Amino acid sequence: MAHLPPSTAIFSPSIARIAASAAKEWSYVDSWLASKYQGRSIPLFERNPVTLKALLALANSNEAADEERELVARAEVAALNELSVAQDHSEAQSDLPTSATVRERILGTVQDHLTREGRTALNSLATLSCQLSVAHPDAESIGRSMIALHAEASELEQMRLRVQILQKHIEQESAMATEMLRTLRSDDYKPVADLAGQNLDMQRRIKAMAARIPELKDRMSTLNQSPAACYPTIEKVAQDEASFLDLLTQKKGLDAEVGQFSALPDDVKTARAELEHLRAEVRAVAQHRDAIFEGLVERESPRKGR
């Protein structure tokens, strides 16, 4: 009860308990401060309930932090011990196969038990994957790559043939030019007698063609400005086909009608006489038919009694 004045007298048990509790708390605070200052003098401060409450809260927080820090340190020490034990255990068992070794053994076993066709297919797939630079090969991607390579090879082959043809043509032209140059440089070469006339004729042709250049340019510009020729479409072809079929049907009908007159002679008068004769026969047949019909009617009609 060092914080109580000496003249203070305790008259009730409750005050005595409060004073004893406060004295105990101040003793705890003093011991905590002494442990923190470690032999150094503690600064003077006012001793009252508010200061006591603040110092108690600070001491409790400090002790909780110390306990947490101690737990973390213990956990770190335990983890380090476990790591060292695990490392020692792994070093002791270093002769066991690793995962890579196990994978290689499994792949080797699978490859050893493949059939000849399977081994050939696997080697072909691996070779194609390496040549095509495909990380995860499948049938579709490899097929597309092979088609693209075939197309590229065909295009290169066509280009090679065109270049070869062009090279042959250039070689032929070069040989002809060399032969002509050799002929012109030889002593046996004699120019044509009318060479001057040919030169004049060539100059006249050149001048005439040069005079026609503006006209040709105008014609070219006119053709370029004219609307492009329309190309037949599928609908147009279908319409033309339908029209052609209609005309063909009409032609067949007309041929049938004309075929009825195929037996007539070529002469107009003779044909007309033949037509009149046929008409007379038709009239005679019609009259005969009418007579027969009238006879049938008279025979079948009932007669009146006399």
CSV table of C-alpha atoms in Angstrom, one decimal:
chain,number,residue,atom,x,y,z
A,1,MET,CA,0.0,0.0,0.0
A,2,ALA,CA,2.8,2.3,-0.8
A,3,HIS,CA,0.5,4.5,-3.0
A,4,LEU,CA,-1.8,5.3,0.0
A,5,PRO,CA,-0.9,8.1,2.3
A,6,PRO,CA,0.2,7.0,5.8
A,7,SER,CA,-2.6,8.9,7.5
A,8,THR,CA,-5.3,6.9,5.6
A,9,ALA,CA,-7.2,4.5,7.8
A,10,ILE,CA,-9.1,1.5,6.5
A,11,PHE,CA,-12.5,1.2,8.1
A,12,SER,CA,-14.3,-1.3,5.8
A,13,PRO,CA,-13.4,-4.7,4.3
A,14,SER,CA,-14.4,-3.6,0.7
A,15,ILE,CA,-12.0,-0.7,0.8
A,16,ALA,CA,-9.3,-3.1,2.1
A,17,ARG,CA,-9.9,-5.5,-0.8
A,18,ILE,CA,-9.8,-2.7,-3.4
A,19,ALA,CA,-6.6,-1.4,-1.8
A,20,ALA,CA,-5.0,-4.9,-1.8
A,21,SER,CA,-6.0,-5.5,-5.5
A,22,ALA,CA,-4.5,-2.1,-6.5
A,23,ALA,CA,-1.4,-2.9,-4.6
A,24,LYS,CA,-1.1,-6.3,-6.3
A,25,GLU,CA,-1.6,-4.6,-9.7
A,26,TRP,CA,1.0,-1.9,-9.0
A,27,SER,CA,3.4,-4.6,-7.9
A,28,TYR,CA,2.9,-6.4,-11.3
A,29,VAL,CA,3.4,-3.2,-13.2
A,30,ASP,CA,6.5,-2.3,-11.2
A,31,SER,CA,8.0,-5.8,-11.8
A,32,TRP,CA,7.2,-5.5,-15.6
A,33,LEU,CA,8.8,-2.1,-15.8
A,34,ALA,CA,11.8,-3.3,-13.9
A,35,SER,CA,12.2,-6.2,-16.4
A,36,LYS,CA,11.9,-3.9,-19.3
A,37,TYR,CA,14.4,-1.3,-18.0
A,38,GLN,CA,16.8,-4.1,-16.8
A,39,GLY,CA,18.5,-2.3,-13.8
A,40,ARG,CA,18.1,1.2,-15.1
A,41,SER,CA,16.1,3.7,-13.1
A,42,ILE,CA,12.4,3.8,-13.9
A,43,PRO,CA,11.2,7.3,-14.8
A,44,LEU,CA,8.9,9.0,-12.3
A,45,PHE,CA,5.2,9.2,-13.1
A,46,GLU,CA,1.9,9.9,-11.4
A,47,ARG,CA,0.4,6.9,-9.7
A,48,ASN,CA,-3.4,7.0,-10.1
A,49,PRO,CA,-6.1,4.6,-11.4
A,50,VAL,CA,-5.9,5.9,-14.9
A,51,THR,CA,-2.2,5.4,-15.2
A,52,LEU,CA,-2.5,2.0,-13.6
A,53,LYS,CA,-5.2,1.0,-16.2
A,54,ALA,CA,-3.0,2.2,-19.1
A,55,LEU,CA,0.1,0.5,-17.8
A,56,LEU,CA,-1.8,-2.8,-17.2
A,57,ALA,CA,-3.2,-2.7,-20.8
A,58,LEU,CA,0.3,-2.0,-22.1
A,59,ALA,CA,1.8,-4.8,-20.1
A,60,ASN,CA,-0.8,-7.3,-21.2
A,61,SER,CA,-0.4,-6.3,-24.9
A,62,ASN,CA,3.4,-6.6,-24.5
A,63,GLU,CA,3.2,-10.0,-23.0
A,64,ALA,CA,0.8,-11.2,-25.7
A,65,ALA,CA,3.2,-9.9,-28.4
A,66,ASP,CA,6.0,-11.6,-26.6
A,67,GLU,CA,4.1,-14.9,-26.5
A,68,GLU,CA,3.2,-14.6,-30.2
A,69,ARG,CA,6.8,-13.9,-31.1
A,70,GLU,CA,8.0,-16.8,-29.0
A,71,LEU,CA,5.4,-19.1,-30.8
A,72,VAL,CA,6.6,-18.0,-34.2
A,73,ALA,CA,10.2,-18.6,-33.1
A,74,ARG,CA,9.4,-22.0,-31.9
A,75,ALA,CA,7.5,-22.8,-35.2
A,76,GLU,CA,10.5,-21.6,-37.2
A,77,VAL,CA,12.8,-23.8,-35.2
A,78,ALA,CA,10.6,-26.8,-35.6
A,79,ALA,CA,10.3,-26.2,-39.3
A,80,LEU,CA,14.1,-25.9,-39.7
A,81,ASN,CA,14.5,-29.1,-37.7
A,82,GLU,CA,12.0,-30.9,-39.9
A,83,LEU,CA,13.7,-29.6,-43.1
A,84,SER,CA,17.1,-30.8,-41.8
A,85,VAL,CA,15.6,-34.2,-41.0
A,86,ALA,CA,14.0,-34.5,-44.4
A,87,GLN,CA,17.2,-33.5,-46.1
A,88,ASP,CA,19.1,-36.1,-44.2
A,89,HIS,CA,16.5,-38.7,-45.0
A,90,SER,CA,16.6,-37.8,-48.7
A,91,GLU,CA,20.4,-38.0,-48.7
A,92,ALA,CA,20.2,-41.3,-47.0
A,93,GLN,CA,17.8,-42.6,-49.7
A,94,SER,CA,19.4,-41.0,-52.7
A,95,ASP,CA,19.8,-44.3,-54.4
A,96,LEU,CA,16.0,-44.6,-55.1
A,97,PRO,CA,14.9,-43.8,-58.6
A,98,THR,CA,13.5,-40.3,-59.3
A,99,SER,CA,10.2,-39.5,-61.1
A,100,ALA,CA,12.1,-38.8,-64.4
A,101,THR,CA,13.8,-42.2,-64.2
A,102,VAL,CA,10.5,-43.9,-63.5
A,103,ARG,CA,8.8,-42.1,-66.4
A,104,GLU,CA,11.7,-43.2,-68.7
A,105,ARG,CA,11.4,-46.8,-67.5
A,106,ILE,CA,7.6,-46.8,-68.2
A,107,LEU,CA,8.1,-45.3,-71.6
A,108,GLY,CA,10.8,-47.8,-72.4
A,109,THR,CA,8.7,-50.7,-71.3
A,110,VAL,CA,5.7,-49.5,-73.4
A,111,GLN,CA,7.9,-49.1,-76.4
A,112,ASP,CA,9.5,-52.5,-76.0
A,113,HIS,CA,6.1,-54.2,-76.0
A,114,LEU,CA,4.8,-52.4,-79.1
A,115,THR,CA,4.2,-54.4,-82.3
A,116,ARG,CA,6.2,-53.7,-85.4
A,117,GLU,CA,3.3,-51.7,-86.9
A,118,GLY,CA,2.9,-49.7,-83.7
A,119,ARG,CA,6.7,-49.0,-83.5
A,120,THR,CA,6.7,-47.9,-87.1
A,121,ALA,CA,3.7,-45.6,-86.5
A,122,LEU,CA,5.2,-44.1,-83.4
A,123,ASN,CA,8.5,-43.4,-85.1
A,124,SER,CA,6.7,-41.9,-88.1
A,125,LEU,CA,4.6,-39.7,-85.7
A,126,ALA,CA,7.7,-38.6,-83.9
A,127,THR,CA,9.6,-37.9,-87.1
A,128,LEU,CA,6.8,-35.9,-88.5
A,129,SER,CA,6.3,-33.9,-85.3
A,130,CYS,CA,10.0,-33.0,-85.2
A,131,GLN,CA,10.1,-32.0,-88.9
A,132,LEU,CA,6.9,-30.0,-88.7
A,133,SER,CA,7.8,-28.5,-85.3
A,134,VAL,CA,4.5,-29.6,-83.7
A,135,ALA,CA,4.7,-29.8,-79.9
A,136,HIS,CA,1.5,-31.8,-79.3
A,137,PRO,CA,0.8,-33.7,-82.6
A,138,ASP,CA,-2.5,-35.1,-83.6
A,139,ALA,CA,-3.8,-36.6,-86.9
A,140,GLU,CA,-5.7,-33.4,-87.9
A,141,SER,CA,-2.8,-31.0,-87.4
A,142,ILE,CA,-0.3,-33.3,-89.0
A,143,GLY,CA,-2.6,-33.8,-92.0
A,144,ARG,CA,-3.1,-30.1,-92.4
A,145,SER,CA,0.6,-29.5,-92.3
A,146,MET,CA,1.3,-32.3,-94.8
A,147,ILE,CA,-1.4,-30.9,-97.2
A,148,ALA,CA,0.2,-27.4,-96.9
A,149,LEU,CA,3.7,-28.9,-97.6
A,150,HIS,CA,2.3,-30.8,-100.6
A,151,ALA,CA,0.7,-27.6,-102.0
A,152,GLU,CA,3.9,-25.7,-101.4
A,153,ALA,CA,6.0,-28.4,-103.1
A,154,SER,CA,3.7,-28.5,-106.1
A,155,GLU,CA,3.9,-24.7,-106.4
A,156,LEU,CA,7.7,-24.8,-106.2
A,157,GLU,CA,7.8,-27.5,-108.8
A,158,GLN,CA,5.7,-25.4,-111.2
A,159,MET,CA,7.9,-22.4,-110.5
A,160,ARG,CA,11.0,-24.6,-111.2
A,161,LEU,CA,9.5,-25.8,-114.5
A,162,ARG,CA,8.7,-22.2,-115.6
A,163,VAL,CA,12.2,-21.0,-114.6
A,164,GLN,CA,13.7,-24.0,-116.6
A,165,ILE,CA,11.7,-23.1,-119.7
A,166,LEU,CA,12.7,-19.5,-119.4
A,167,GLN,CA,16.3,-20.5,-119.0
A,168,LYS,CA,16.1,-22.6,-122.1
A,169,HIS,CA,14.5,-19.8,-124.0
A,170,ILE,CA,17.2,-17.3,-122.8
A,171,GLU,CA,19.9,-19.8,-123.8
A,172,GLN,CA,18.5,-20.2,-127.3
A,173,GLU,CA,18.2,-16.5,-127.7
A,174,SER,CA,21.7,-16.0,-126.4
A,175,ALA,CA,23.1,-18.7,-128.8
A,176,MET,CA,21.2,-17.0,-131.7
A,177,ALA,CA,22.6,-13.6,-130.8
A,178,THR,CA,26.1,-15.0,-130.4
A,179,GLU,CA,25.9,-16.6,-133.8
A,180,MET,CA,24.5,-13.5,-135.4
A,181,LEU,CA,27.3,-11.4,-133.8
A,182,ARG,CA,29.9,-13.9,-135.0
A,183,THR,CA,28.5,-13.7,-138.5
A,184,LEU,CA,28.5,-9.9,-138.5
A,185,ARG,CA,32.1,-9.8,-137.3
A,186,SER,CA,33.3,-12.3,-139.9
A,187,ASP,CA,35.0,-11.2,-143.1
A,188,ASP,CA,32.6,-13.2,-145.2
A,189,TYR,CA,29.7,-11.0,-144.2
A,190,LYS,CA,28.3,-8.8,-146.9
A,191,PRO,CA,25.4,-6.4,-146.3
A,192,VAL,CA,22.3,-6.6,-148.4
A,193,ALA,CA,22.3,-4.6,-151.6
A,194,ASP,CA,19.1,-2.7,-150.8
A,195,LEU,CA,20.0,-2.1,-147.2
A,196,ALA,CA,19.5,1.6,-147.6
A,197,GLY,CA,16.1,1.1,-149.0
A,198,GLN,CA,15.1,-1.2,-146.2
A,199,ASN,CA,16.3,1.4,-143.7
A,200,LEU,CA,14.2,4.1,-145.3
A,201,ASP,CA,11.2,1.8,-145.4
A,202,MET,CA,11.7,1.0,-141.7
A,203,GLN,CA,12.0,4.7,-140.8
A,204,ARG,CA,8.7,5.4,-142.7
A,205,ARG,CA,7.0,2.6,-140.8
A,206,ILE,CA,8.3,3.9,-137.5
A,207,LYS,CA,7.1,7.4,-138.3
A,208,ALA,CA,3.7,6.0,-139.3
A,209,MET,CA,3.4,4.0,-136.1
A,210,ALA,CA,4.5,7.0,-134.0
A,211,ALA,CA,1.8,9.1,-135.6
A,212,ARG,CA,-0.8,6.4,-134.7
A,213,ILE,CA,0.2,6.3,-131.1
A,214,PRO,CA,-2.1,9.2,-129.9
A,215,GLU,CA,-5.0,7.6,-131.7
A,216,LEU,CA,-4.3,4.2,-130.1
A,217,LYS,CA,-4.0,5.8,-126.7
A,218,ASP,CA,-7.4,7.5,-127.2
A,219,ARG,CA,-9.0,4.2,-128.2
A,220,MET,CA,-7.4,2.5,-125.2
A,221,SER,CA,-8.8,5.2,-122.8
A,222,THR,CA,-12.2,4.9,-124.5
A,223,LEU,CA,-12.2,1.1,-124.0
A,224,ASN,CA,-11.1,1.5,-120.4
A,225,GLN,CA,-13.9,4.0,-119.7
A,226,SER,CA,-16.5,1.8,-121.3
A,227,PRO,CA,-18.5,-0.4,-118.9
A,228,ALA,CA,-17.1,-3.9,-118.4
A,229,ALA,CA,-18.7,-6.7,-120.4
A,230,CYS,CA,-21.3,-8.5,-118.4
A,231,TYR,CA,-20.5,-12.2,-117.9
A,232,PRO,CA,-23.2,-14.8,-117.8
A,233,THR,CA,-24.4,-15.8,-114.4
A,234,ILE,CA,-26.1,-19.1,-113.3
A,235,GLU,CA,-29.5,-17.4,-113.3
A,236,LYS,CA,-29.0,-16.1,-116.8
A,237,VAL,CA,-27.9,-19.5,-118.1
A,238,ALA,CA,-30.9,-21.1,-116.4
A,239,GLN,CA,-33.3,-18.6,-118.1
A,240,ASP,CA,-31.7,-19.1,-121.5
A,241,GLU,CA,-32.0,-22.8,-121.0
A,242,ALA,CA,-35.7,-22.6,-120.2
A,243,SER,CA,-36.3,-20.3,-123.2
A,244,PHE,CA,-34.4,-22.8,-125.4
A,245,LEU,CA,-36.5,-25.7,-124.2
A,246,ASP,CA,-39.7,-23.7,-124.9
A,247,LEU,CA,-38.5,-23.0,-128.4
A,248,LEU,CA,-37.6,-26.6,-128.9
A,249,THR,CA,-41.1,-27.7,-127.8
A,250,GLN,CA,-42.6,-25.2,-130.3
A,251,LYS,CA,-40.4,-26.5,-133.0
A,252,LYS,CA,-41.5,-30.1,-132.4
A,253,GLY,CA,-45.1,-29.0,-132.6
A,254,LEU,CA,-44.5,-27.2,-135.9
A,255,ASP,CA,-42.6,-30.2,-137.3
A,256,ALA,CA,-45.5,-32.4,-136.5
A,257,GLU,CA,-47.9,-30.0,-138.3
A,258,VAL,CA,-45.6,-29.7,-141.2
A,259,GLY,CA,-45.2,-33.5,-141.3
A,260,GLN,CA,-48.8,-33.8,-142.2
A,261,PHE,CA,-48.2,-32.2,-145.5
A,262,SER,CA,-45.1,-34.2,-146.3
A,263,ALA,CA,-47.0,-36.4,-148.7
A,264,LEU,CA,-47.9,-33.5,-151.0
A,265,PRO,CA,-45.8,-32.8,-154.1
A,266,ASP,CA,-43.4,-30.0,-154.3
A,267,ASP,CA,-45.3,-28.2,-157.2
A,268,VAL,CA,-47.8,-25.7,-155.9
A,269,LYS,CA,-50.4,-26.3,-158.5
A,270,THR,CA,-50.1,-30.1,-158.2
A,271,ALA,CA,-50.2,-29.8,-154.4
A,272,ARG,CA,-53.3,-27.6,-154.6
A,273,ALA,CA,-55.0,-30.1,-157.0
A,274,GLU,CA,-54.1,-32.9,-154.7
A,275,LEU,CA,-55.5,-31.0,-151.8
A,276,GLU,CA,-58.8,-30.3,-153.6
A,277,HIS,CA,-59.0,-34.0,-154.5
A,278,LEU,CA,-58.5,-34.9,-150.8
A,279,ARG,CA,-61.2,-32.4,-149.8
A,280,ALA,CA,-63.6,-33.9,-152.3
A,281,GLU,CA,-62.9,-37.4,-150.9
A,282,VAL,CA,-63.5,-36.0,-147.4
A,283,ARG,CA,-66.8,-34.5,-148.5
A,284,ALA,CA,-67.9,-37.7,-150.2
A,285,VAL,CA,-67.0,-39.7,-147.0
A,286,ALA,CA,-69.0,-37.2,-144.9
A,287,GLN,CA,-72.0,-37.5,-147.2
A,288,HIS,CA,-71.8,-41.3,-147.1
A,289,ARG,CA,-71.6,-41.1,-143.3
A,290,ASP,CA,-74.6,-38.8,-143.2
A,291,ALA,CA,-76.6,-41.1,-145.5
A,292,ILE,CA,-75.8,-44.1,-143.3
A,293,PHE,CA,-76.8,-42.2,-140.2
A,294,GLU,CA,-80.1,-41.1,-141.7
A,295,GLY,CA,-80.8,-44.7,-142.8
A,296,LEU,CA,-80.1,-45.9,-139.3
A,297,VAL,CA,-82.4,-43.3,-137.8
A,298,GLU,CA,-85.3,-44.2,-140.2
A,299,ARG,CA,-84.9,-47.9,-139.5
A,300,GLU,CA,-84.7,-47.6,-135.8
A,301,SER,CA,-87.5,-45.0,-135.4
A,302,PRO,CA,-91.0,-46.4,-134.7
A,303,ARG,CA,-93.4,-46.4,-137.6
A,304,LYS,CA,-96.9,-44.9,-137.2
A,305,GLY,CA,-99.8,-47.3,-137.8
A,306,ARG,CA,-101.9,-46.6,-140.9
